[in-house]
């Protein structure tokens, strides 16, 4: 197996590997996990594998989860079909910087995504290293967000275009989740900036320390949240991948964001994703040394 690092910050392409065979090789799976923690997103080309092998590979890392809005393959629960075509609704869920399903109390561990069909040009995906995004924040911002928590909503994203009755039913099924703004990575112990397109507001900002006479201190809560969300758009934290048929990506959803570039209509773009169940988020106490890193 050959490992080629793609940027100084994130991403590696692996060659001379068959992921179908890897789905039956625990030692190779262990090596993939090590590389995932190091590079955060792994890329593979020419993986003509079956859906069963796709699911089996992902299950080495945990149980799989369905998506309440996007449909799964009927024979392989947990293999979500993200199919875009000229006749499909022109939705806008993937082309925003986001971490998958942070509206869950336990957001996914990671995802294994395979390209079934893609346009000849366009439809790339960008991934972002949110550990690097946190590390490079100014120290005063790190201090300000150290204990903040925020809400993440499926109602305000996938539910926004639904009739009000369906939107409220979706919210009842999946109430807004609350996560620390700075998440501790459960395996590496790294600090991760953990706000994205699903984040609606801070839940514990309105305190005497932050607010004067009913007005937010500068920068106010909404300005601060927008500033934090905007960090994902910095190119130095990113890697961009051009898809081809049977290309695959495996990313650590706990430390990254991604953005599917929607520059390809009216072409087809068909992807299949196995999302792996994750764990509850937490934030270990941040020392002054961590804040100044």
XYZ file of C-alpha atoms in Angstrom:
293
model
C 0.000 0.000 0.000
C 1.260 3.448 -0.962
C 0.289 6.550 1.042
C 0.566 9.967 -0.632
C -0.067 12.993 1.567
C -2.093 15.546 -0.416
C -1.685 18.776 1.577
C 0.325 19.939 4.574
C -2.832 19.956 6.689
C -5.247 17.208 5.684
C -5.794 14.295 3.347
C -3.918 11.315 1.898
C -4.516 9.149 -1.161
C -3.941 5.410 -0.724
C -3.081 3.207 -3.693
C -2.278 -0.478 -4.193
C -5.159 -1.398 -1.912
C -8.408 -3.259 -2.561
C -11.094 -2.118 -0.115
C -13.184 -5.171 -0.945
C -10.359 -7.345 0.370
C -9.757 -4.904 3.226
C -13.327 -5.470 4.394
C -12.209 -9.030 5.247
C -8.786 -8.155 6.706
C -8.770 -6.913 10.335
C -5.050 -6.025 10.210
C -5.560 -3.802 7.187
C -8.592 -2.233 8.859
C -6.414 -1.383 11.876
C -3.895 0.313 9.558
C -6.689 2.314 7.920
C -7.792 3.522 11.349
C -4.254 4.665 12.172
C -3.988 6.538 8.891
C -7.450 8.049 9.369
C -6.442 9.561 12.705
C -3.277 10.959 11.125
C -4.683 12.360 7.863
C -8.402 12.796 8.794
C -9.628 11.876 5.300
C -8.388 9.019 3.101
C -8.968 8.746 -0.651
C -9.010 5.692 -2.900
C -9.332 5.218 -6.675
C -10.668 2.366 -8.828
C -12.558 0.566 -6.066
C -15.004 -1.632 -7.981
C -16.488 -3.166 -4.850
C -19.968 -4.442 -4.040
C -22.421 -2.666 -1.780
C -22.026 -5.548 0.637
C -18.262 -4.991 0.785
C -18.798 -1.247 1.218
C -21.070 -1.871 4.205
C -18.786 -4.580 5.651
C -15.776 -2.250 5.551
C -17.618 0.536 7.354
C -18.995 -1.870 9.989
C -15.465 -2.638 11.163
C -15.550 0.848 12.705
C -19.014 0.676 14.260
C -22.720 0.203 13.594
C -24.230 2.047 10.640
C -26.983 4.638 10.821
C -29.813 5.550 8.474
C -30.729 9.112 7.585
C -34.276 10.305 8.408
C -34.594 12.368 5.206
C -32.226 10.845 2.618
C -33.121 7.292 1.522
C -31.014 4.167 2.088
C -30.453 1.208 -0.194
C -33.313 -1.196 0.654
C -31.002 -4.231 0.730
C -28.273 -2.526 2.762
C -29.655 -0.445 5.653
C -27.261 2.339 6.516
C -26.007 2.739 2.943
C -27.478 6.158 2.182
C -28.055 7.037 -1.466
C -27.188 10.649 -2.298
C -28.421 10.763 -5.872
C -28.533 14.051 -7.780
C -30.034 14.287 -11.252
C -31.467 16.990 -13.517
C -34.955 15.973 -12.418
C -34.288 15.939 -8.660
C -35.117 18.891 -6.362
C -32.490 21.608 -6.402
C -31.781 21.341 -2.667
C -28.849 22.921 -0.872
C -27.833 20.569 1.940
C -24.395 19.378 0.841
C -22.899 22.580 -0.554
C -22.297 24.202 2.809
C -19.420 23.485 5.150
C -20.788 20.963 7.606
C -20.010 18.011 9.839
C -22.483 15.210 9.193
C -25.496 14.901 11.489
C -24.345 17.080 14.373
C -28.080 17.430 15.042
C -27.745 13.990 16.669
C -26.769 13.692 20.322
C -24.134 11.246 19.077
C -22.857 12.538 15.719
C -21.274 9.974 13.378
C -17.773 8.619 13.969
C -17.073 8.874 10.267
C -18.326 8.042 6.798
C -17.252 5.898 3.857
C -18.409 7.453 0.581
C -18.272 5.857 -2.886
C -18.838 7.522 -6.242
C -21.274 5.536 -8.396
C -21.665 8.130 -11.149
C -20.311 11.652 -11.509
C -20.117 14.443 -14.084
C -17.043 14.608 -16.321
C -16.118 17.920 -14.704
C -17.335 19.401 -11.427
C -18.903 17.933 -8.312
C -15.687 17.945 -6.250
C -15.765 17.677 -2.452
C -13.702 19.775 -0.017
C -12.696 18.555 3.456
C -11.446 20.787 6.280
C -9.208 20.064 9.286
C -11.127 21.571 12.221
C -8.299 20.798 14.660
C -6.102 23.143 12.657
C -8.962 25.648 12.535
C -9.106 25.647 16.335
C -5.333 25.745 16.846
C -4.963 28.867 14.702
C -7.696 30.871 16.409
C -6.520 33.981 18.299
C -5.944 33.311 21.997
C -8.662 35.757 23.077
C -11.221 33.900 20.952
C -10.088 30.546 22.359
C -10.570 31.900 25.876
C -14.016 33.263 25.012
C -15.318 29.991 23.546
C -13.659 27.574 25.995
C -16.857 26.864 27.922
C -19.481 27.725 25.298
C -22.066 25.246 24.087
C -24.278 25.430 20.992
C -27.420 23.928 19.480
C -27.490 21.973 16.223
C -30.768 21.497 14.353
C -32.172 19.218 11.656
C -35.407 21.208 11.771
C -33.666 24.411 10.680
C -31.771 22.642 7.872
C -33.385 19.576 6.297
C -36.759 20.552 7.755
C -36.772 24.179 6.608
C -38.447 23.503 3.243
C -41.027 21.082 4.687
C -44.642 22.012 5.465
C -44.849 23.161 9.069
C -46.548 19.966 10.279
C -43.804 17.747 8.837
C -41.095 20.108 10.078
C -42.441 20.055 13.628
C -42.776 16.267 13.486
C -39.135 16.027 12.398
C -38.135 18.253 15.322
C -40.150 16.084 17.715
C -38.330 12.995 16.453
C -34.913 14.680 16.510
C -34.859 17.529 19.066
C -31.992 19.986 18.713
C -28.746 18.525 20.025
C -26.372 20.531 22.218
C -22.600 20.166 21.844
C -19.524 21.957 23.170
C -18.173 24.590 20.783
C -14.726 23.071 21.372
C -14.971 19.305 21.234
C -12.311 16.926 22.534
C -11.455 14.221 20.019
C -12.153 10.944 21.882
C -9.131 9.089 20.458
C -6.423 11.730 19.986
C -7.382 14.189 22.735
C -7.136 17.081 20.250
C -9.323 20.183 20.503
C -11.772 20.502 17.603
C -13.729 23.610 16.590
C -17.201 22.057 16.482
C -19.693 24.473 14.903
C -20.972 24.224 11.335
C -23.935 24.810 9.028
C -26.261 22.873 11.385
C -25.413 25.149 14.341
C -28.122 27.696 15.185
C -27.016 29.474 18.373
C -25.014 29.372 21.597
C -26.981 28.161 24.607
C -24.919 29.676 27.449
C -23.596 32.945 26.007
C -26.090 35.340 27.627
C -24.250 35.816 30.932
C -23.102 38.827 32.918
C -19.591 38.257 31.637
C -20.644 38.530 27.986
C -23.665 40.831 27.926
C -24.209 44.483 28.866
C -27.732 45.815 29.588
C -29.445 43.300 27.366
C -27.024 43.840 24.483
C -24.255 41.485 23.460
C -20.720 42.508 24.232
C -18.571 42.967 21.164
C -18.287 40.645 19.337
C -21.887 39.586 19.972
C -23.103 36.008 19.974
C -24.293 35.924 16.369
C -21.156 37.670 15.087
C -18.951 35.312 17.071
C -20.795 32.231 15.785
C -20.565 33.454 12.185
C -16.849 34.112 12.657
C -16.278 30.590 13.988
C -18.321 28.959 11.215
C -16.373 30.947 8.610
C -13.068 29.324 9.651
C -13.926 26.245 7.558
C -13.629 28.344 4.394
C -9.886 29.014 4.885
C -7.996 27.185 2.084
C -4.939 26.419 4.245
C -7.082 24.012 6.280
C -8.547 22.213 3.242
C -8.085 19.458 0.690
C -10.172 19.199 -2.499
C -10.899 15.864 -4.190
C -12.001 15.320 -7.769
C -14.322 12.363 -8.079
C -14.239 9.616 -10.667
C -16.405 6.508 -10.851
C -15.437 4.013 -8.104
C -13.424 6.611 -6.189
C -13.971 6.461 -2.425
C -13.349 8.669 0.593
C -13.244 7.746 4.280
C -13.269 10.635 6.728
C -13.185 11.217 10.456
C -16.414 13.129 11.051
C -15.266 14.112 14.548
C -12.444 16.388 13.381
C -13.476 17.552 9.909
C -16.052 19.421 7.901
C -16.792 18.976 4.216
C -18.501 20.765 1.326
C -19.874 19.100 -1.831
C -19.418 21.614 -4.618
C -22.658 21.887 -6.616
C -21.291 23.224 -9.904
C -22.398 20.361 -12.143
C -26.139 20.668 -13.036
C -27.692 19.408 -15.230
C -25.433 16.332 -14.899
C -25.968 13.274 -12.726
C -23.999 12.758 -9.513
C -24.701 9.561 -7.592
C -22.934 8.784 -4.323
C -23.453 6.088 -1.682
C -22.429 6.725 1.907
C -22.087 4.456 4.921
C -22.324 6.578 8.064
C -20.825 5.051 11.209
C -22.494 5.614 14.586
C -20.437 7.830 16.887
C -20.268 8.731 20.547
C -21.538 11.582 22.706
C -19.442 14.732 22.490
C -17.514 16.169 25.415
C -14.945 18.845 26.136
C -12.075 18.141 28.486
C -11.060 21.170 30.586
C -8.926 23.476 28.449
C -5.667 24.528 30.076
C -4.046 27.882 29.394
C -1.385 25.993 27.452
C -4.012 24.461 25.152
C -5.592 27.869 24.598
C -2.231 29.380 23.654
C -1.291 26.605 21.200
